Amino acid sequence: MDLLAGIFTDYTLRNVALGAALLGLVGGVLGSFATLRRQSLLGDVLAHAALPGICLAFLLTGTKAPLILLLGAGLAGWLASLLMLAILRSTRLPEDSTLGVILSGFFGFGIGLLTFIQHSGDSDQAGLDKFIFGQAATVVGEDVLTMAVLGGVALLLVGLLYKEFKLLTFDPAFASSLGLPVRGLGTLLTSLTVIAVMIGLQTVGVVLMAAMLIAPAAAARQWTNRLSTMVWLSAAFGVLSGVLGAVISATRENLPTGPLVVLTASLITLFSLLLAPERGLVWDWRRTRNNRRRIRLERLLLDAHVLYNHAELTPESLAQRRRTAPARAKEELEELAARGWVTGRGERWELTEQGHAEAHRLEQAMRVLPKALNPRAEGGAGGAA
């Protein structure tokens, strides 16, 4: 509780938490579109491409003012995105290969520039390497204001062009047929992702930035099938990750904020993958187990129905029909009795009215299913006759 109160009273913790929350908010919203467009690696490319922009901005201006460095990072990321789009449109190189080439090329160039700066003897270069892994503790009020302005612009454009971005994400061919500038909208959406990268470089750094675009969106996707709900959930998960990561990092000395923010986002994603009601692995396993049990009981009921109508329903006859032990057959009859489908004890068993009705429904369904799967079969047979 003291740490949560410290968000409002402690200057450093407040700035770090606000900066991380803004990153989570903007990254969550824009990451939703990137994830659904299967461009999850795009954030990684843009983040790594920002490093040479930071170095060039320092070399050209000689200052480490965060705004100048972030503008350089944004410009480099934007150029990388344009280069990526140009390669995809003019060559047959697959998208993943294009992203990999641009990522490694720009990041290698950035590492080369960073090494050159560090050996140049310029004392002002100290701290540039912090952009690789981030250093949230250096965030001050002016930085938070800059993040808020950049993030506000990105979110405003997403709100104004939400319908267009939605159509571009799910059906770009239809969007093009309506006369929408698909290429322009795609470039704009990528440029907004660059803004998210600019916001996150100081907090989580070049290496971990992609996680803040992917993790909240991947977590939100497990809870809903609607884009609007996914965007809101992704933004909420991003903000929660940022605030919790900042608070946890304040509990001990030398705990890095950026990695803890990413770790929190990853844990939320893991929780969602396991326990989300619609798509969670645990619930999916439970539904699969229940379906298998239901199918087994339905087949058992049909066998019991056949025996009851044409022979005698006893554990021995059921065991012979299902090729199992009589003791196991008796247990299966007790399972049917628990559902109210059969009644009896010992060697004498009979179907209840509910069991007859359910067996009749299953038989009707089995007759209708082949016709539904092959509607021409009946007509073809009639024509042949």
Coordinates of C-alpha atoms in Angstrom, one line a residue:
M1 CA 0.0 0.0 0.0
D2 CA 2.9 2.3 0.7
L3 CA 4.3 1.7 -2.7
L4 CA 1.0 2.3 -4.4
A5 CA 0.7 5.6 -2.4
G6 CA 4.2 6.4 -3.5
I7 CA 3.0 6.6 -7.1
F8 CA 1.3 9.9 -6.1
T9 CA 3.9 11.2 -3.6
D10 CA 7.3 10.0 -4.8
Y11 CA 8.5 12.0 -7.8
T12 CA 10.7 9.4 -9.4
L13 CA 8.3 6.5 -8.9
R14 CA 5.5 8.6 -10.3
N15 CA 7.4 9.5 -13.4
V16 CA 8.5 6.0 -14.0
A17 CA 5.0 4.5 -13.4
L18 CA 3.4 7.2 -15.7
G19 CA 5.9 6.6 -18.4
A20 CA 5.5 2.8 -18.3
A21 CA 1.7 3.2 -18.2
L22 CA 1.8 5.4 -21.3
L23 CA 3.9 2.9 -23.1
G24 CA 1.6 0.1 -22.1
L25 CA -1.5 2.1 -23.3
V26 CA -0.1 3.1 -26.7
G27 CA 1.7 -0.1 -27.2
G28 CA -1.4 -2.2 -26.3
V29 CA -3.7 -0.3 -28.7
L30 CA -1.3 -0.3 -31.7
G31 CA 0.0 -3.8 -30.9
S32 CA -3.6 -5.1 -31.4
F33 CA -3.5 -4.1 -35.0
A34 CA 0.0 -5.4 -35.6
T35 CA -0.8 -8.8 -34.0
L36 CA -4.0 -9.2 -36.0
R37 CA -2.2 -8.3 -39.2
R38 CA 0.4 -10.9 -38.4
Q39 CA 3.2 -8.3 -38.1
S40 CA 4.3 -9.0 -34.6
L41 CA 7.9 -8.9 -35.7
L42 CA 7.4 -5.4 -37.0
G43 CA 7.7 -3.9 -33.5
D44 CA 11.0 -5.7 -33.0
V45 CA 12.3 -4.4 -36.4
L46 CA 11.3 -0.8 -35.6
A47 CA 12.8 -0.9 -32.2
H48 CA 16.1 -2.2 -33.4
A49 CA 16.1 0.2 -36.3
A50 CA 15.8 3.1 -33.8
L51 CA 19.3 2.5 -32.4
P52 CA 21.2 4.1 -35.4
G53 CA 18.8 7.0 -35.3
I54 CA 19.7 7.7 -31.7
C55 CA 23.4 7.5 -32.5
L56 CA 23.1 9.7 -35.6
A57 CA 21.0 12.3 -33.7
F58 CA 23.8 12.5 -31.1
L59 CA 26.5 12.8 -33.7
L60 CA 24.7 15.5 -35.6
T61 CA 23.6 17.6 -32.6
G62 CA 26.1 16.7 -29.9
T63 CA 23.3 16.6 -27.3
K64 CA 21.6 13.9 -25.3
A65 CA 18.3 15.7 -25.0
P66 CA 15.7 12.9 -24.9
L67 CA 13.4 14.6 -27.4
I68 CA 16.2 15.0 -29.9
L69 CA 17.3 11.4 -29.5
L70 CA 13.7 10.1 -29.7
L71 CA 13.1 12.1 -32.9
G72 CA 16.2 10.5 -34.4
A73 CA 15.0 7.1 -33.3
G74 CA 11.5 7.7 -34.8
L75 CA 13.0 8.9 -38.1
A76 CA 15.2 5.9 -38.4
G77 CA 12.3 3.6 -37.5
W78 CA 10.1 5.3 -40.1
L79 CA 12.7 5.0 -42.8
A80 CA 13.1 1.3 -41.9
S81 CA 9.3 0.8 -42.2
L82 CA 9.3 2.5 -45.6
L83 CA 12.2 0.4 -46.8
M84 CA 10.4 -2.7 -45.6
L85 CA 7.3 -1.8 -47.5
A86 CA 9.3 -0.9 -50.6
I87 CA 11.1 -4.3 -50.6
L88 CA 7.8 -6.2 -50.1
R89 CA 6.1 -4.4 -53.0
S90 CA 9.0 -4.6 -55.5
T91 CA 10.5 -8.0 -54.8
R92 CA 9.4 -11.6 -54.1
L93 CA 11.3 -11.7 -50.8
P94 CA 9.0 -13.1 -48.0
E95 CA 7.9 -10.8 -45.3
D96 CA 9.7 -12.6 -42.5
S97 CA 12.9 -12.6 -44.5
T98 CA 12.5 -8.9 -45.2
L99 CA 11.9 -8.1 -41.5
G100 CA 14.9 -10.2 -40.5
V101 CA 17.2 -8.5 -43.0
I102 CA 16.1 -5.0 -42.0
L103 CA 16.3 -5.8 -38.3
S104 CA 19.9 -7.2 -38.4
G105 CA 21.1 -4.5 -40.9
F106 CA 19.9 -1.5 -38.9
F107 CA 20.8 -2.9 -35.5
G108 CA 24.3 -3.8 -36.7
F109 CA 24.7 -0.3 -38.1
G110 CA 23.5 1.1 -34.8
I111 CA 26.0 -1.1 -32.8
G112 CA 28.8 0.1 -35.1
L113 CA 27.8 3.7 -34.6
L114 CA 27.5 3.3 -30.8
T115 CA 31.0 1.6 -30.6
F116 CA 32.4 4.5 -32.7
I117 CA 30.9 7.1 -30.3
Q118 CA 32.1 5.3 -27.2
H119 CA 35.7 5.3 -28.5
S120 CA 35.6 8.9 -29.8
G121 CA 36.7 10.3 -26.4
D122 CA 33.6 12.5 -26.1
S123 CA 32.5 12.4 -22.5
D124 CA 29.0 13.5 -23.4
Q125 CA 28.3 10.1 -25.0
A126 CA 27.9 8.4 -21.5
G127 CA 24.5 6.8 -21.2
L128 CA 23.7 6.2 -24.9
D129 CA 24.1 2.5 -24.4
K130 CA 21.2 2.6 -21.9
F131 CA 18.8 2.8 -24.8
I132 CA 19.6 -0.8 -25.6
F133 CA 18.0 -2.2 -22.5
G134 CA 16.3 1.0 -21.2
Q135 CA 16.7 3.0 -18.0
A136 CA 13.4 4.0 -16.7
A137 CA 14.9 5.6 -13.6
T138 CA 16.1 8.5 -15.8
V139 CA 12.5 9.4 -16.8
V140 CA 11.6 12.9 -15.6
G141 CA 8.5 15.0 -15.8
E142 CA 9.5 16.5 -19.2
D143 CA 9.9 13.0 -20.6
V144 CA 6.5 12.0 -19.4
L145 CA 5.0 15.1 -21.0
T146 CA 6.7 14.2 -24.3
M147 CA 5.4 10.7 -24.1
A148 CA 1.9 11.9 -23.4
V149 CA 1.9 14.2 -26.4
L150 CA 3.2 11.6 -28.8
G151 CA 0.9 9.0 -27.4
G152 CA -2.1 11.3 -27.5
V153 CA -1.4 12.0 -31.2
A154 CA -1.2 8.3 -32.0
L155 CA -4.4 7.4 -30.0
L156 CA -6.3 10.3 -31.6
L157 CA -5.4 9.2 -35.1
V158 CA -6.4 5.6 -34.2
G159 CA -9.8 6.9 -32.9
L160 CA -10.4 9.0 -36.0
L161 CA -9.5 6.2 -38.4
Y162 CA -10.7 3.2 -36.4
K163 CA -13.1 2.0 -39.0
E164 CA -10.6 2.3 -41.8
F165 CA -7.9 0.5 -39.7
K166 CA -10.3 -2.2 -38.8
L167 CA -11.2 -2.8 -42.5
L168 CA -7.5 -2.7 -43.4
T169 CA -6.7 -5.3 -40.8
F170 CA -9.4 -7.9 -41.7
D171 CA -10.0 -7.4 -45.4
P172 CA -7.6 -5.1 -47.3
A173 CA -8.9 -6.3 -50.6
F174 CA -12.4 -5.1 -49.8
A175 CA -11.0 -1.9 -48.4
S176 CA -9.3 -1.3 -51.7
S177 CA -12.5 -2.0 -53.7
L178 CA -14.2 0.7 -51.7
G179 CA -11.6 3.2 -52.8
L180 CA -9.7 3.5 -49.6
P181 CA -6.0 4.3 -49.9
V182 CA -4.8 0.9 -48.5
R183 CA -1.1 1.6 -49.0
G184 CA -1.4 5.0 -47.3
L185 CA -3.4 3.6 -44.4
G186 CA -0.9 0.8 -44.0
T187 CA 2.0 3.3 -44.0
L188 CA 0.2 5.5 -41.5
L189 CA -0.5 2.5 -39.1
T190 CA 3.1 1.5 -39.3
S191 CA 4.2 5.1 -38.6
L192 CA 2.0 5.1 -35.5
T193 CA 3.7 2.0 -34.4
V194 CA 7.0 3.9 -34.7
I195 CA 5.6 6.4 -32.2
A196 CA 4.9 3.6 -29.8
V197 CA 8.5 2.5 -30.2
M198 CA 9.7 6.1 -29.5
I199 CA 7.7 6.2 -26.3
G200 CA 9.1 2.9 -25.0
L201 CA 12.8 3.2 -25.8
Q202 CA 13.7 5.1 -22.7
T203 CA 11.7 2.7 -20.5
V204 CA 12.3 -0.8 -21.8
G205 CA 14.9 -0.2 -24.5
V206 CA 15.5 -1.5 -28.0
V207 CA 15.8 -5.1 -27.1
L208 CA 12.6 -5.5 -25.1
M209 CA 10.3 -3.0 -26.9
A210 CA 8.7 -5.6 -29.1
A211 CA 7.3 -7.4 -26.1
M212 CA 5.2 -4.3 -25.1
L213 CA 3.6 -4.4 -28.5
I214 CA 2.9 -8.1 -28.7
A215 CA 2.3 -9.3 -25.1
P216 CA -0.7 -7.2 -24.1
A217 CA -2.4 -7.8 -27.5
A218 CA -1.7 -11.5 -27.4
A219 CA -3.2 -11.6 -23.9
A220 CA -6.3 -9.6 -24.9
R221 CA -6.9 -11.9 -28.0
Q222 CA -7.5 -14.8 -25.7
W223 CA -10.5 -13.1 -24.0
T224 CA -12.5 -11.9 -26.9
N225 CA -13.3 -12.2 -30.6
R226 CA -14.2 -8.5 -31.1
L227 CA -11.6 -5.9 -32.2
S228 CA -13.0 -3.1 -30.1
T229 CA -12.9 -5.2 -26.9
M230 CA -9.5 -6.5 -27.7
V231 CA -8.1 -3.0 -28.1
W232 CA -9.5 -1.9 -24.7
L233 CA -8.3 -5.0 -23.0
S234 CA -4.9 -4.8 -24.6
A235 CA -4.6 -1.2 -23.5
A236 CA -5.6 -2.1 -19.9
F237 CA -3.2 -5.0 -19.8
G238 CA -0.4 -2.7 -21.0
V239 CA -1.1 -0.1 -18.4
L240 CA -1.4 -2.7 -15.7
S241 CA 2.0 -4.2 -16.7
G242 CA 3.6 -0.8 -16.7
V243 CA 2.4 0.2 -13.3
L244 CA 3.0 -3.1 -11.6
G245 CA 6.5 -3.4 -13.1
A246 CA 7.4 0.1 -11.9
V247 CA 6.0 -0.6 -8.4
I248 CA 7.8 -4.0 -8.2
S249 CA 11.1 -2.5 -9.3
A250 CA 10.8 0.0 -6.4
T251 CA 10.6 -2.7 -3.8
R252 CA 14.4 -3.4 -4.0
E253 CA 17.5 -1.6 -5.1
N254 CA 19.0 -2.4 -8.5
L255 CA 15.8 -4.0 -9.8
P256 CA 15.5 -2.9 -13.5
T257 CA 12.1 -1.4 -14.3
G258 CA 12.1 -2.3 -18.1
P259 CA 12.6 -6.0 -17.7
L260 CA 10.1 -6.2 -14.8
V261 CA 7.5 -4.4 -16.9
V262 CA 8.0 -6.9 -19.7
L263 CA 8.0 -9.8 -17.3
T264 CA 4.7 -8.6 -15.8
A265 CA 3.2 -8.4 -19.3
S266 CA 4.5 -11.9 -20.1
L267 CA 2.9 -13.3 -16.9
I268 CA -0.4 -11.7 -17.9
T269 CA -0.1 -13.3 -21.3
L270 CA 0.7 -16.7 -19.8
F271 CA -2.3 -16.4 -17.4
S272 CA -4.6 -15.5 -20.4
L273 CA -3.2 -18.4 -22.5
L274 CA -4.0 -20.8 -19.7
L275 CA -7.2 -19.5 -18.1
A276 CA -9.1 -17.3 -20.6
P277 CA -12.7 -18.7 -20.8
E278 CA -13.0 -19.0 -24.6
R279 CA -9.5 -19.8 -25.8
G280 CA -7.5 -20.7 -22.6
L281 CA -5.7 -24.0 -22.7
V282 CA -7.2 -25.2 -19.3
W283 CA -10.7 -24.5 -20.4
D284 CA -10.1 -26.0 -23.8
W285 CA -8.7 -29.2 -22.2
R286 CA -11.8 -29.3 -19.9
R287 CA -14.2 -28.9 -22.9
T288 CA -12.4 -31.6 -24.8
R289 CA -12.6 -34.0 -21.9
N290 CA -16.3 -33.3 -21.4
N291 CA -17.0 -33.7 -25.1
R292 CA -15.1 -37.1 -25.2
R293 CA -17.1 -38.2 -22.1
R294 CA -20.4 -37.1 -23.7
I295 CA -19.6 -38.9 -26.9
R296 CA -18.7 -42.1 -25.1
L297 CA -21.9 -42.0 -23.1
E298 CA -24.0 -41.4 -26.2
R299 CA -22.5 -44.4 -27.9
L300 CA -23.1 -46.4 -24.8
L301 CA -26.7 -45.3 -24.7
L302 CA -27.2 -46.4 -28.4
D303 CA -25.7 -49.8 -27.6
A304 CA -28.0 -50.1 -24.6
H305 CA -31.0 -49.0 -26.8
V306 CA -30.3 -51.7 -29.4
L307 CA -30.0 -54.4 -26.7
Y308 CA -33.1 -53.3 -24.9
N309 CA -35.2 -53.4 -28.2
H310 CA -33.8 -56.6 -29.7
A311 CA -32.4 -58.7 -26.9
E312 CA -32.0 -58.3 -23.1
L313 CA -30.2 -55.4 -21.5
T314 CA -27.8 -57.0 -18.9
P315 CA -24.2 -56.3 -17.9
E316 CA -23.2 -59.5 -19.7
S317 CA -25.0 -58.7 -23.0
L318 CA -23.6 -55.1 -22.9
A319 CA -20.1 -56.5 -22.2
Q320 CA -20.3 -58.9 -25.1
R321 CA -21.5 -56.1 -27.5
R322 CA -18.9 -53.6 -26.4
R323 CA -16.2 -56.3 -26.0
T324 CA -15.4 -55.4 -22.4
A325 CA -15.5 -57.0 -19.0
P326 CA -18.9 -57.5 -17.3
A327 CA -17.8 -55.5 -14.3
R328 CA -16.9 -52.6 -16.6
A329 CA -20.2 -52.9 -18.4
K330 CA -22.0 -52.7 -15.0
E331 CA -20.1 -49.5 -14.2
E332 CA -21.1 -48.1 -17.6
L333 CA -24.8 -48.9 -16.9
E334 CA -24.5 -47.1 -13.6
E335 CA -23.1 -44.1 -15.4
L336 CA -26.2 -44.1 -17.7
A337 CA -28.4 -44.5 -14.6
A338 CA -26.8 -41.4 -13.1
R339 CA -28.0 -39.4 -16.1
G340 CA -31.5 -40.9 -15.8
W341 CA -31.3 -42.8 -19.1
V342 CA -31.5 -46.3 -17.6
T343 CA -32.8 -47.9 -14.5
G344 CA -32.3 -51.2 -12.8
R345 CA -30.1 -53.2 -10.5
G346 CA -28.1 -56.5 -10.8
E347 CA -28.9 -58.3 -14.0
R348 CA -32.1 -56.5 -15.0
W349 CA -31.9 -53.1 -16.7
E350 CA -34.2 -51.1 -18.8
L351 CA -34.3 -47.7 -20.5
T352 CA -36.3 -44.9 -19.0
E353 CA -38.5 -42.6 -21.0
Q354 CA -35.7 -40.0 -21.0
G355 CA -33.3 -42.6 -22.2
H356 CA -35.6 -43.6 -25.1
A357 CA -36.1 -40.0 -26.1
E358 CA -32.4 -39.3 -26.0
A359 CA -31.6 -42.5 -28.0
H360 CA -34.2 -41.5 -30.6
R361 CA -32.7 -38.0 -30.9
L362 CA -29.3 -39.5 -31.4
E363 CA -30.5 -41.9 -34.1
Q364 CA -32.3 -39.1 -35.9
A365 CA -29.1 -37.0 -35.8
M366 CA -27.1 -39.8 -37.2
R367 CA -29.5 -40.1 -40.1
V368 CA -29.5 -36.4 -40.9
L369 CA -25.8 -35.9 -40.6
P370 CA -24.7 -37.8 -43.8
K371 CA -27.3 -35.9 -45.8
A372 CA -26.1 -32.6 -44.5
L373 CA -22.5 -33.4 -45.3
N374 CA -23.4 -34.7 -48.8
P375 CA -26.7 -33.1 -50.0
R376 CA -26.2 -34.5 -53.5
A377 CA -25.9 -38.1 -52.5
E378 CA -29.7 -38.6 -52.2
G379 CA -30.3 -36.9 -55.6
G380 CA -27.5 -38.8 -57.3
A381 CA -28.9 -42.1 -56.0
G382 CA -32.4 -41.2 -57.2
G383 CA -31.1 -40.3 -60.7
A384 CA -29.2 -43.5 -60.9
A385 CA -32.3 -45.5 -60.0

